[in-house]
CSV table of C-alpha atoms and ligand atoms in Angstrom, one decimal:
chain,number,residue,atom,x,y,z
V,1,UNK,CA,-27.3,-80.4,-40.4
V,2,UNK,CA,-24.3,-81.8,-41.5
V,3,UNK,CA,-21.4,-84.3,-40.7
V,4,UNK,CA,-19.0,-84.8,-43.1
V,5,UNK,CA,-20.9,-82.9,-45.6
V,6,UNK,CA,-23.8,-85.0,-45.2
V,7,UNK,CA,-27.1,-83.9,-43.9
V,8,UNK,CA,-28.3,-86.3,-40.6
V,9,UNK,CA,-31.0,-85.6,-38.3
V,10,UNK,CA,-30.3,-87.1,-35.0
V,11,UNK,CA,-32.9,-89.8,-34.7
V,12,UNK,CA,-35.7,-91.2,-37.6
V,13,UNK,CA,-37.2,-94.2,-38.6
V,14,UNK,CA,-34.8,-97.1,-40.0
V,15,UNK,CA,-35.1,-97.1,-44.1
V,16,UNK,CA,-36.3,-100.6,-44.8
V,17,UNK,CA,-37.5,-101.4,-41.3
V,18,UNK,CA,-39.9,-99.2,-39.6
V,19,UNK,CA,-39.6,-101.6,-36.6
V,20,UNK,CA,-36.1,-100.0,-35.4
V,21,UNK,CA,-35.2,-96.2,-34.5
V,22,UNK,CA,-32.0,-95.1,-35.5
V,23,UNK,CA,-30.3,-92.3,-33.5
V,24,UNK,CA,-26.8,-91.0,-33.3
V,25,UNK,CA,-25.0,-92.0,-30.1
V,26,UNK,CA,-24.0,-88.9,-28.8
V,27,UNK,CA,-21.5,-90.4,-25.9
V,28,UNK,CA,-19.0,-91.2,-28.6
V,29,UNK,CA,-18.8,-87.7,-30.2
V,30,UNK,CA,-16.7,-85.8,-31.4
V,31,UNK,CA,-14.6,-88.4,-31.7
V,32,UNK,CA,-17.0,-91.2,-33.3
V,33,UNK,CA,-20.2,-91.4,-34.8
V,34,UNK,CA,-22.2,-94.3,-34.0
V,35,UNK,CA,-25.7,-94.7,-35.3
V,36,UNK,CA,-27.2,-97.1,-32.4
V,37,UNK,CA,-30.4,-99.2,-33.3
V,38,UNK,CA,-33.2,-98.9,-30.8
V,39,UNK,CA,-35.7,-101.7,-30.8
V,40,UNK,CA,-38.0,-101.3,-27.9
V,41,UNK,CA,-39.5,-99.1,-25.1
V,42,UNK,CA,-36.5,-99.9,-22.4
V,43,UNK,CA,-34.0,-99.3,-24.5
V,44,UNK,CA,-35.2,-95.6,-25.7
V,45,UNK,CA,-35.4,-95.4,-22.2
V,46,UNK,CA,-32.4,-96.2,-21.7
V,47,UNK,CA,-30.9,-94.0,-24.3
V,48,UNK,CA,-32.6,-90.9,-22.8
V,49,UNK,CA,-31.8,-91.8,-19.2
V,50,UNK,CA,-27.8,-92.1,-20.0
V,51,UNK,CA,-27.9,-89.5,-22.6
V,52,UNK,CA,-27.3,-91.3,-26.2
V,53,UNK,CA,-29.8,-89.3,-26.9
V,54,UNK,CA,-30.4,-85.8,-25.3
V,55,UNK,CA,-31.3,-81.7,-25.3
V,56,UNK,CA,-35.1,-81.0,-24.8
V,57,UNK,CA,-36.2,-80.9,-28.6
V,58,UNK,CA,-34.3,-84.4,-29.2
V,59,UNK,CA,-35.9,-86.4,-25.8
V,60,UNK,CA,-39.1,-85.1,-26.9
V,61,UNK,CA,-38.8,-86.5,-30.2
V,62,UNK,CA,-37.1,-89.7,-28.6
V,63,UNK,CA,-40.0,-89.9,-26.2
V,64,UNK,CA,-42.8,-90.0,-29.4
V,65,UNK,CA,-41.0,-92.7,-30.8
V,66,UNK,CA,-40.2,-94.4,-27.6
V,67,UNK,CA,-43.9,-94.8,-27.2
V,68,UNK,CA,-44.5,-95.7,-30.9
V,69,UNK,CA,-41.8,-98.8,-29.9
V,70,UNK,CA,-44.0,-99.5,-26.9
V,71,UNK,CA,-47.3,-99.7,-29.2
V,72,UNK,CA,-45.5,-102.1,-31.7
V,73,UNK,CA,-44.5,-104.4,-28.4
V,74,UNK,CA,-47.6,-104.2,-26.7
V,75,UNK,CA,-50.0,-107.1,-26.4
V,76,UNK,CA,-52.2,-107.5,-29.2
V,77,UNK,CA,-54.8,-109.9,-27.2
V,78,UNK,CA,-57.3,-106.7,-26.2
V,79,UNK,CA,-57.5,-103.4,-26.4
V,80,UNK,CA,-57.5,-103.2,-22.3
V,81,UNK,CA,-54.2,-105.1,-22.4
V,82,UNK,CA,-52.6,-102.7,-25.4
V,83,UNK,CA,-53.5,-99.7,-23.8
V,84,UNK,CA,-52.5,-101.0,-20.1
V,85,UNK,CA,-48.6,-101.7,-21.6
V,86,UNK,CA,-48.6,-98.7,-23.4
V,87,UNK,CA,-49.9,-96.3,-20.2
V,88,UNK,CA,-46.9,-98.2,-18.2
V,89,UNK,CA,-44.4,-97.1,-21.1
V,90,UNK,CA,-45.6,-93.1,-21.0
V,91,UNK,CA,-44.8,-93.2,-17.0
V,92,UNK,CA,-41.2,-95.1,-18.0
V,93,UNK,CA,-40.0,-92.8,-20.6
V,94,UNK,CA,-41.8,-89.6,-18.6
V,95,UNK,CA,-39.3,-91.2,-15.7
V,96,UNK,CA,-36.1,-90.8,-17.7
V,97,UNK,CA,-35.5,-87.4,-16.9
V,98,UNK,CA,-37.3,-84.4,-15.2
V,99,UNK,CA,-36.7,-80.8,-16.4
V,100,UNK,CA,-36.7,-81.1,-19.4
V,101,UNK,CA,-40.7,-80.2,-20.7
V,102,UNK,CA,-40.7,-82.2,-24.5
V,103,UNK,CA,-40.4,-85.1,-22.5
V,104,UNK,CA,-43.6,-85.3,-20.7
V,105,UNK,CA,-45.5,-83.1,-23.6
V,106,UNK,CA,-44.8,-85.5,-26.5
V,107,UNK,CA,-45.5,-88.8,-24.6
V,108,UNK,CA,-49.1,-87.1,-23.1
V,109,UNK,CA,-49.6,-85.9,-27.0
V,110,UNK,CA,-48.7,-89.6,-28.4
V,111,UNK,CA,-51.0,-91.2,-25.6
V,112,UNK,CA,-53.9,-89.1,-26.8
V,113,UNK,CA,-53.5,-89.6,-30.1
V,114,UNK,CA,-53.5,-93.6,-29.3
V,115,UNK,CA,-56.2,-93.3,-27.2
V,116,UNK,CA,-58.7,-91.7,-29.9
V,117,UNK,CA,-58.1,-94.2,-31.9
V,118,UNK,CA,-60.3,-97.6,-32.4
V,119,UNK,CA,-58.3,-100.9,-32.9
V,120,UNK,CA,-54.6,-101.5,-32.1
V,121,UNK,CA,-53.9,-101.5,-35.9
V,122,UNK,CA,-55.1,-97.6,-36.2
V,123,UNK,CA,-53.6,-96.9,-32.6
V,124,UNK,CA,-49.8,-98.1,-34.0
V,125,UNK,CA,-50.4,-96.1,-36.7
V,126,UNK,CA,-51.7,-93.1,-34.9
V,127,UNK,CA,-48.0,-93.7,-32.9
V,128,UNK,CA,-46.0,-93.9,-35.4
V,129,UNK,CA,-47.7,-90.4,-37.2
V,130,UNK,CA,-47.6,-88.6,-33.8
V,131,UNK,CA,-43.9,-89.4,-33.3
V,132,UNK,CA,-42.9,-88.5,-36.8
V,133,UNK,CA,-45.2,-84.7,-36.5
V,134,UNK,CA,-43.4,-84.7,-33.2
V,135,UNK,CA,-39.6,-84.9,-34.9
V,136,UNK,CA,-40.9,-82.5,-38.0
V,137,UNK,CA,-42.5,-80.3,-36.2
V,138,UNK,CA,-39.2,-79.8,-34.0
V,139,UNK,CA,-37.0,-79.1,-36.9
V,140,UNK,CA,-39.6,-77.0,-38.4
V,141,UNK,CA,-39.6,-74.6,-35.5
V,142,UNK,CA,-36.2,-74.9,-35.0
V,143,UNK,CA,-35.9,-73.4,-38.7
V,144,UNK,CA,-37.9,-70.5,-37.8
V,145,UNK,CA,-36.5,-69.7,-34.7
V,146,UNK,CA,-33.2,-69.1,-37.4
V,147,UNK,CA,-35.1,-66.9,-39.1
V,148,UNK,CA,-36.3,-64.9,-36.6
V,149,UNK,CA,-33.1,-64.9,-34.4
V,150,UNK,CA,-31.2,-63.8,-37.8
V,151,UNK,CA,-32.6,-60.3,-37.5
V,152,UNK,CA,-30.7,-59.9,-34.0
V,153,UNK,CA,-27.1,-61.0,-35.1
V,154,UNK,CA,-27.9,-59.0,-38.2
V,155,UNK,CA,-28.9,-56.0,-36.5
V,156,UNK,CA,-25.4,-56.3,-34.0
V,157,UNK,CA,-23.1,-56.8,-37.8
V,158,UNK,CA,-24.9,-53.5,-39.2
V,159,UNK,CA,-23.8,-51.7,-35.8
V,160,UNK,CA,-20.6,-53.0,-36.1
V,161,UNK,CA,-19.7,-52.4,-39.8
V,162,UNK,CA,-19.7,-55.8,-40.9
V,163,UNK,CA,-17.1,-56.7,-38.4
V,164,UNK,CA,-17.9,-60.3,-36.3
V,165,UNK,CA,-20.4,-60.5,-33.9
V,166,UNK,CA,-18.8,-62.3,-30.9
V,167,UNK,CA,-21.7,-64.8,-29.8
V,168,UNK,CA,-21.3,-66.6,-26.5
V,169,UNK,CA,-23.8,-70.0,-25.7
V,170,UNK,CA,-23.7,-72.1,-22.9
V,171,UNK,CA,-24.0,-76.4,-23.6
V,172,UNK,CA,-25.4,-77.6,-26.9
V,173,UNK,CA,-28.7,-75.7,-28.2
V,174,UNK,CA,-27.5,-76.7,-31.3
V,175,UNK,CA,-28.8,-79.4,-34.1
V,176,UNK,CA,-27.8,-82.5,-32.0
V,177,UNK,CA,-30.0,-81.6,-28.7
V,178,UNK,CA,-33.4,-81.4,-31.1
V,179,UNK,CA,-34.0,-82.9,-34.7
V,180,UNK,CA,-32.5,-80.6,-37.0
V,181,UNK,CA,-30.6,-76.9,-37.1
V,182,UNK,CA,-31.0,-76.9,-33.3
V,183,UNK,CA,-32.5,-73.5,-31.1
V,184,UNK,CA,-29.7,-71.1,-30.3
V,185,UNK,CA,-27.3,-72.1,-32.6
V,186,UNK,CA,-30.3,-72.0,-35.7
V,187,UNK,CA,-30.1,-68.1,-35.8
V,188,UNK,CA,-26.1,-68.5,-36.3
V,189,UNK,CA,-26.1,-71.0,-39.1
V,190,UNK,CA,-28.9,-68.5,-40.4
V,191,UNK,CA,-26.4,-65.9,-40.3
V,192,UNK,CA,-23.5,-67.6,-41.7
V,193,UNK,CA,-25.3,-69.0,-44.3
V,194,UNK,CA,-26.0,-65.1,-45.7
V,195,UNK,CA,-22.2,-64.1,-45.0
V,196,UNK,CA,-22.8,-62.0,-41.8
V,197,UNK,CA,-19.4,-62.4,-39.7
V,198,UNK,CA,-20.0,-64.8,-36.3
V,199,UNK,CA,-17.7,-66.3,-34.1
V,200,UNK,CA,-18.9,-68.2,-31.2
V,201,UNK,CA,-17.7,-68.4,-27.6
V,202,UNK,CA,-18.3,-72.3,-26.6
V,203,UNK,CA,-18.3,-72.6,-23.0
V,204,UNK,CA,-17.0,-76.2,-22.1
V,205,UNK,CA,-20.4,-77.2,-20.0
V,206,UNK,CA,-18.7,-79.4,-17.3
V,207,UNK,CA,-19.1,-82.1,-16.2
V,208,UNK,CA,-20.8,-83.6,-19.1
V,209,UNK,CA,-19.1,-81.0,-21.6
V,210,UNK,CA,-21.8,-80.8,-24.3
V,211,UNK,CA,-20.1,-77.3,-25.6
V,212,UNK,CA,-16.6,-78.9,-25.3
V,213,UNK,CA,-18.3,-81.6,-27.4
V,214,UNK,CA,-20.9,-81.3,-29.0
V,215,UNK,CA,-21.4,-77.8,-30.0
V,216,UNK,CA,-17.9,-77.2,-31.1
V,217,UNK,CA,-17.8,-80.2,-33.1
V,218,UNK,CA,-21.3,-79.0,-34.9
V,219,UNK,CA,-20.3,-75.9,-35.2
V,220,UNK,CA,-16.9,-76.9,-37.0
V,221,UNK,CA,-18.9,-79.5,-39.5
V,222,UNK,CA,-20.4,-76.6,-40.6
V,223,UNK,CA,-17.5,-74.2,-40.9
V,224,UNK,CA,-18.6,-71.5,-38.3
V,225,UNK,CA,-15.8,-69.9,-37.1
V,226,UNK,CA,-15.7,-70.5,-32.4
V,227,UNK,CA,-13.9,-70.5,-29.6
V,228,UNK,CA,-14.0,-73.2,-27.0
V,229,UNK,CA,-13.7,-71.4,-23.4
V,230,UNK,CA,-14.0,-72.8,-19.7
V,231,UNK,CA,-17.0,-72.2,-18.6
V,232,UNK,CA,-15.8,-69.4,-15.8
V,233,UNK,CA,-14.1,-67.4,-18.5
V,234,UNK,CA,-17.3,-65.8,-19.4
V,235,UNK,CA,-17.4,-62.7,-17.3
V,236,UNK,CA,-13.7,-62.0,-18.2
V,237,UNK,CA,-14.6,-61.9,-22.1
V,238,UNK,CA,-17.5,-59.8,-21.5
V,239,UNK,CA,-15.9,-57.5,-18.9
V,240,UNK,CA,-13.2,-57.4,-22.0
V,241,UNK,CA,-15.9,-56.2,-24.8
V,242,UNK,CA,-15.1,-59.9,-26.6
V,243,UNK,CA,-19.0,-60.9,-26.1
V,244,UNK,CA,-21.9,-59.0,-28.1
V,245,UNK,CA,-24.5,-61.5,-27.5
V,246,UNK,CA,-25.4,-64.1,-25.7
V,247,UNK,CA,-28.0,-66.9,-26.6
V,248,UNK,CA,-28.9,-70.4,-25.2
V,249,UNK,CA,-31.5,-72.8,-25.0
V,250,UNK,CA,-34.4,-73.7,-22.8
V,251,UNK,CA,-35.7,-76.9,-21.4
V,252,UNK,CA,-38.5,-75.6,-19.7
V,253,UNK,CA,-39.8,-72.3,-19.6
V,254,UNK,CA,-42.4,-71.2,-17.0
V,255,UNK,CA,-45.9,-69.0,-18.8
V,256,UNK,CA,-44.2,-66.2,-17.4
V,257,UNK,CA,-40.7,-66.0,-18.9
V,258,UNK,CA,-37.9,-67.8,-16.3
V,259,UNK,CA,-35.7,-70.4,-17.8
V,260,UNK,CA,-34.4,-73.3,-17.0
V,261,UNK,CA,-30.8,-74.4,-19.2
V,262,UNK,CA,-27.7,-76.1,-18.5
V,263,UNK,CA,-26.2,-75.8,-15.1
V,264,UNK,CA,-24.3,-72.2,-15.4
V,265,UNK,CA,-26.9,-70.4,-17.2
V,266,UNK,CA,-27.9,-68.4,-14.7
V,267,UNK,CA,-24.4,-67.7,-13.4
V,268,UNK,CA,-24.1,-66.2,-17.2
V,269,UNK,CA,-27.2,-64.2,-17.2
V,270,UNK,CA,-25.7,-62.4,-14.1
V,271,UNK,CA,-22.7,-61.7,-15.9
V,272,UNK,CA,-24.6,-60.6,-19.0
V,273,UNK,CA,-26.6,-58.3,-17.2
V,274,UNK,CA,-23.5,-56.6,-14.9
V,275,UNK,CA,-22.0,-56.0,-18.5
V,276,UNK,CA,-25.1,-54.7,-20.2
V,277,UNK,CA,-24.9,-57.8,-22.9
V,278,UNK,CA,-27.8,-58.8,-24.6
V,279,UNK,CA,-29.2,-62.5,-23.0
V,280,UNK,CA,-31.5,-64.2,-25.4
V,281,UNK,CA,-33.2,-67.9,-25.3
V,282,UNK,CA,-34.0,-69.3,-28.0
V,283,UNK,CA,-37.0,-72.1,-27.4
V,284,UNK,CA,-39.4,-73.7,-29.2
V,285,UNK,CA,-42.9,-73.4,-27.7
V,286,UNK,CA,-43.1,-77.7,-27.1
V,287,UNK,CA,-40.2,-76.4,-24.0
V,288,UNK,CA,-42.9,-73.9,-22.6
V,289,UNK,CA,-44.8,-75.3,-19.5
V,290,UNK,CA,-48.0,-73.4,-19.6
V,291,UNK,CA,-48.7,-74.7,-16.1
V,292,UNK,CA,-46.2,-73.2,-14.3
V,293,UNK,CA,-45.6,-68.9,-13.3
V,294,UNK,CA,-42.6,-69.3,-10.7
V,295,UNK,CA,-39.1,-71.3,-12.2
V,296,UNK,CA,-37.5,-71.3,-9.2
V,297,UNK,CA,-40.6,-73.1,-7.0
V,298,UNK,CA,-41.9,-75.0,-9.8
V,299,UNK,CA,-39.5,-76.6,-12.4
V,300,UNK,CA,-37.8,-80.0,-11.0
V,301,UNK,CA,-34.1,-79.7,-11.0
V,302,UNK,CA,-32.5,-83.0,-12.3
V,303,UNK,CA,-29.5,-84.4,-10.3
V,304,UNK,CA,-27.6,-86.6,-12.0
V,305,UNK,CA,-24.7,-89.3,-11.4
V,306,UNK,CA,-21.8,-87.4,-9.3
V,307,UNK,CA,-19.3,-89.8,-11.3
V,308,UNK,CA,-20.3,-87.2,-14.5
V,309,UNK,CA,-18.0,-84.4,-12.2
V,310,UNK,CA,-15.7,-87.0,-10.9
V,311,UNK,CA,-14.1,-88.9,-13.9
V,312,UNK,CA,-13.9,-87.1,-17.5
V,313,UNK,CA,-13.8,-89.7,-20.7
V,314,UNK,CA,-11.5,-88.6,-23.3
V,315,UNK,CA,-9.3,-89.7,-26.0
V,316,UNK,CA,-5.6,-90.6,-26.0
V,317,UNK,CA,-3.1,-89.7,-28.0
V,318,UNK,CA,-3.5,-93.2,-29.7
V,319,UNK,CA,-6.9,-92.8,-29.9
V,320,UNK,CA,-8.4,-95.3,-27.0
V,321,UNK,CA,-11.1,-93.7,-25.4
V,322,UNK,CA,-10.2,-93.5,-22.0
V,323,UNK,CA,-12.0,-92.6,-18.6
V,324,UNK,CA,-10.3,-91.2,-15.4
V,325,UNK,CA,-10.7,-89.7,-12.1
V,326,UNK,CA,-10.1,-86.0,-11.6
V,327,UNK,CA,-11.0,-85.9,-7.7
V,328,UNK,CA,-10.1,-87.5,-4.6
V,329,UNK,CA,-11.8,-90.8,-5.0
V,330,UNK,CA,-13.6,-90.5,-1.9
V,331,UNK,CA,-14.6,-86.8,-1.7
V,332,UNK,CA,-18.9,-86.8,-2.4
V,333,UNK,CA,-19.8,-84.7,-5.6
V,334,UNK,CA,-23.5,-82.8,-6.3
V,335,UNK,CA,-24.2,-82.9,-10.2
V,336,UNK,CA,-27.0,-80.6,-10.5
V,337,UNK,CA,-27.7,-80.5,-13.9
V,338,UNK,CA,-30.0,-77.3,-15.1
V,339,UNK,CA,-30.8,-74.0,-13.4
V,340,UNK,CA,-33.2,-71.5,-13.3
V,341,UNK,CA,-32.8,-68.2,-15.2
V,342,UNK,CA,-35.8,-65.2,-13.5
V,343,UNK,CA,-37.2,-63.4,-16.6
V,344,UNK,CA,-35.6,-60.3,-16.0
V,345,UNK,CA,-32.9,-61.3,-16.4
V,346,UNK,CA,-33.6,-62.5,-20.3
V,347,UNK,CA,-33.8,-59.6,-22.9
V,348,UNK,CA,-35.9,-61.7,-25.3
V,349,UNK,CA,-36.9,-64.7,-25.8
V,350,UNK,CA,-36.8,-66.2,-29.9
V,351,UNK,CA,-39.3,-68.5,-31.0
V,352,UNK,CA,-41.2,-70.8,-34.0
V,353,UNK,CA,-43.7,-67.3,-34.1
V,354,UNK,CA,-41.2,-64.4,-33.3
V,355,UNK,CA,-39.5,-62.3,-30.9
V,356,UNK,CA,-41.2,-61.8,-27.5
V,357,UNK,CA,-40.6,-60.2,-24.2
V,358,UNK,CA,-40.3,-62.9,-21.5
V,359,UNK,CA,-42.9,-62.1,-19.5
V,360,UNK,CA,-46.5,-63.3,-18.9
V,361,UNK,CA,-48.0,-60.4,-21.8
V,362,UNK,CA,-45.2,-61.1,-24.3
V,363,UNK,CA,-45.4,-64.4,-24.3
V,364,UNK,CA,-49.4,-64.5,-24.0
V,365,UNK,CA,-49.7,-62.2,-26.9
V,366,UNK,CA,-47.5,-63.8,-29.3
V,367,UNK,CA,-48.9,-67.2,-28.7
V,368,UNK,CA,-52.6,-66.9,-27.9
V,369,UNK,CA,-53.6,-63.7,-29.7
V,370,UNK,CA,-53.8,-63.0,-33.6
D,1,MRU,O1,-28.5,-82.5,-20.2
D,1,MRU,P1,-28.8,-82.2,-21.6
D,1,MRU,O2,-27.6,-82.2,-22.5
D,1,MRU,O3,-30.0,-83.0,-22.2
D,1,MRU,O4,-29.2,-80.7,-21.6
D,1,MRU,C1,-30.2,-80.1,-22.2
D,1,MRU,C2,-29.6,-79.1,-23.1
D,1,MRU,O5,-29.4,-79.5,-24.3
D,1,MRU,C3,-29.4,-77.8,-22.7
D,1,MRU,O6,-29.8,-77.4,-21.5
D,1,MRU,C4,-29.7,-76.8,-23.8
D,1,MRU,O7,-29.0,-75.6,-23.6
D,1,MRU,C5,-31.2,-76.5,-23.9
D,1,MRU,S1,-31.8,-76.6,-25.4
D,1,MRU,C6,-32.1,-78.2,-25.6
């Protein structure tokens, strides 16, 4: 997508050195956009762990190349050795963050590939080509999950005469939390692009405010008309008639349809549903955990820094970028940072291959059967 009319994806390969990653810093937007240069294993690491880099589609992608860093590094004296370092970097980057799925599915899918291979020069190679299928693959679904999802916000204009279809999402789904054209906000840029009238509801996402920041600032860069709310205001607009639809993202979604998101998701999906609104999640299939039947048990919950709810980082009129507390100094603070969404609560779900019911047969027969 774009920024300042040019098209970025949010991490690739360094032109003239294939040695360094180069991914936006996403701590700095809206305000500034800094490319950062990532050189080896900790640091990618260490970009996921802090969030430079983040949203299930990117970490995945960060996570192939984090490991195609670790095979460059890796001791070239045997192959025992190479493969030794580059088994300790899967469980390092795997350790950055929990929920999300991509993570631990791209560096198992980049291990294999490694593994297969005879020779450390094939197995760098074989990293490099997994991690860069990883990151087109991503975009690729995301494009298709626009297509797809364009038939819903479509189907709302035709019923509405052509008037806007009032779209509420929840944190960033959009271009910057995967590769390219992002999940939930794909099927909107689809619909802009042919003309169909959209204006988005951005909820703010405390603490870490990825709507506040991120998604508003995509959305604007590509001239889609939003709104940034708070994130309680959403049962007020749809109690109002302001919302048509809701979509969001996924990070992990169980075989049998539940969803984990952002914190607040699931406090949204109640509202949708008390209102009779339309709650999609738009995923590609790399966020589905085939493993798993029962989101609530089964997918780990990350809890993150309670400084994220305590201070808020901002900038002044002056333009410093500036940090400050917003709470007693001394009062504790719990930053859980997804939630679990129960499948009956989601009306569809919109992938890479269509538009399924989430539940166990939907899903089973769009994926599995011809
Ligand atoms: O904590 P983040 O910003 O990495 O959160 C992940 C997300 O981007 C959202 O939960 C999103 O809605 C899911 S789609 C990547």
């Amino acid at each position: 997508m774009k920024i300042n009319g040019r098209h970025y994806r949010t991490i690739w390969v360094k032109k003239d050195d294939p040695s360094v990653i180069q991914a936006i810093d996403q701590r700095f937007l809206p305000h500034e956009l800094i490319i950062e240069d990532l050189k080896d294993v900790d640091a990618m690491a260490a970009a996921i762990s802090e969030m430079h880099v983040r949203g299930a589609g990117l970490i995945g992608a960060a996570a192939g190349y984090g490991m195609y860093l670790a095979a460059l590094h890796a001791p070239a004296s045997s192959e025992e050795a190479f493969m030794s370092a580059i088994l300790d970097a899967g469980e390092k980057l795997k350790a950055t963050r929990p929920t999300a799925v991509n993570l631990e599915w791209a560096v198992n899918r980049t291990l294999e590939a490694i593994k297969v291979e005879k020779g450390i020069e094939n197995k760098i190679i074989a990293a490099r080509k997994t991690a860069d299928a990883i990151a087109d693959e991503d975009a690729d679904s995301c494009r298709k999950i626009g297509e797809f999802g364009l038939s819903v916000i479509e189907e709302i204009s035709r019923r509405k005469n052509g008037e806007p279809v009032n779209i509420l999402t929840h944190c960033n789904a959009g271009w910057l939390a995967f590769v390219d054209y992002g999940t939930a906000t794909a099927p909107i840029y689809a619909a802009h692009e042919k003309d169909i009238k959209v204006h988005v509801y951005v909820d703010e996402t405390r603490p870490w405010n990825q709507g506040g920041r991120l998604t508003a600032f995509e959305l604007g860069q590509n001239n889609v008309p939003h709104t940034i709310v708070t994130d309680n205001a959403a049962g007020h607009l749809m109690q109002r008639g302001m919302v048509d639809m809701v979509i969001v993202g996924s990070d992990r979604t169980t075989a049998t349809g539940d969803v984990a998101n952002k914190i607040g998701t699931y406090l949204i999906a109640l509202a949708a549903h008390a209102n009779g609104i339309p709650f999609y999640v738009a995923l590609p299939s790399s966020t589905i955990d085939w493993k798993i039947r029962d989101g609530i048990r089964e997918i780990p919950i990350e809890k993150r820094s309670e400084n994220e709810v305590k201070y808020v980082r901002g900038r002044t009129e002056d333009g410093r970028t500036e940090t400050a507390l917003i709470t007693p100094k001394d009062s504790p603070a719990a930053n859980y940072a997804f939630d679990v969404t129960p499948s009956y609560f989601v009306t569809a779900l919109i992938t890479e291959k269509g538009i399924c019911p989430a539940t166990e047969e939907g899903i089973t027969r769009l994926f599995w059967k011809a």
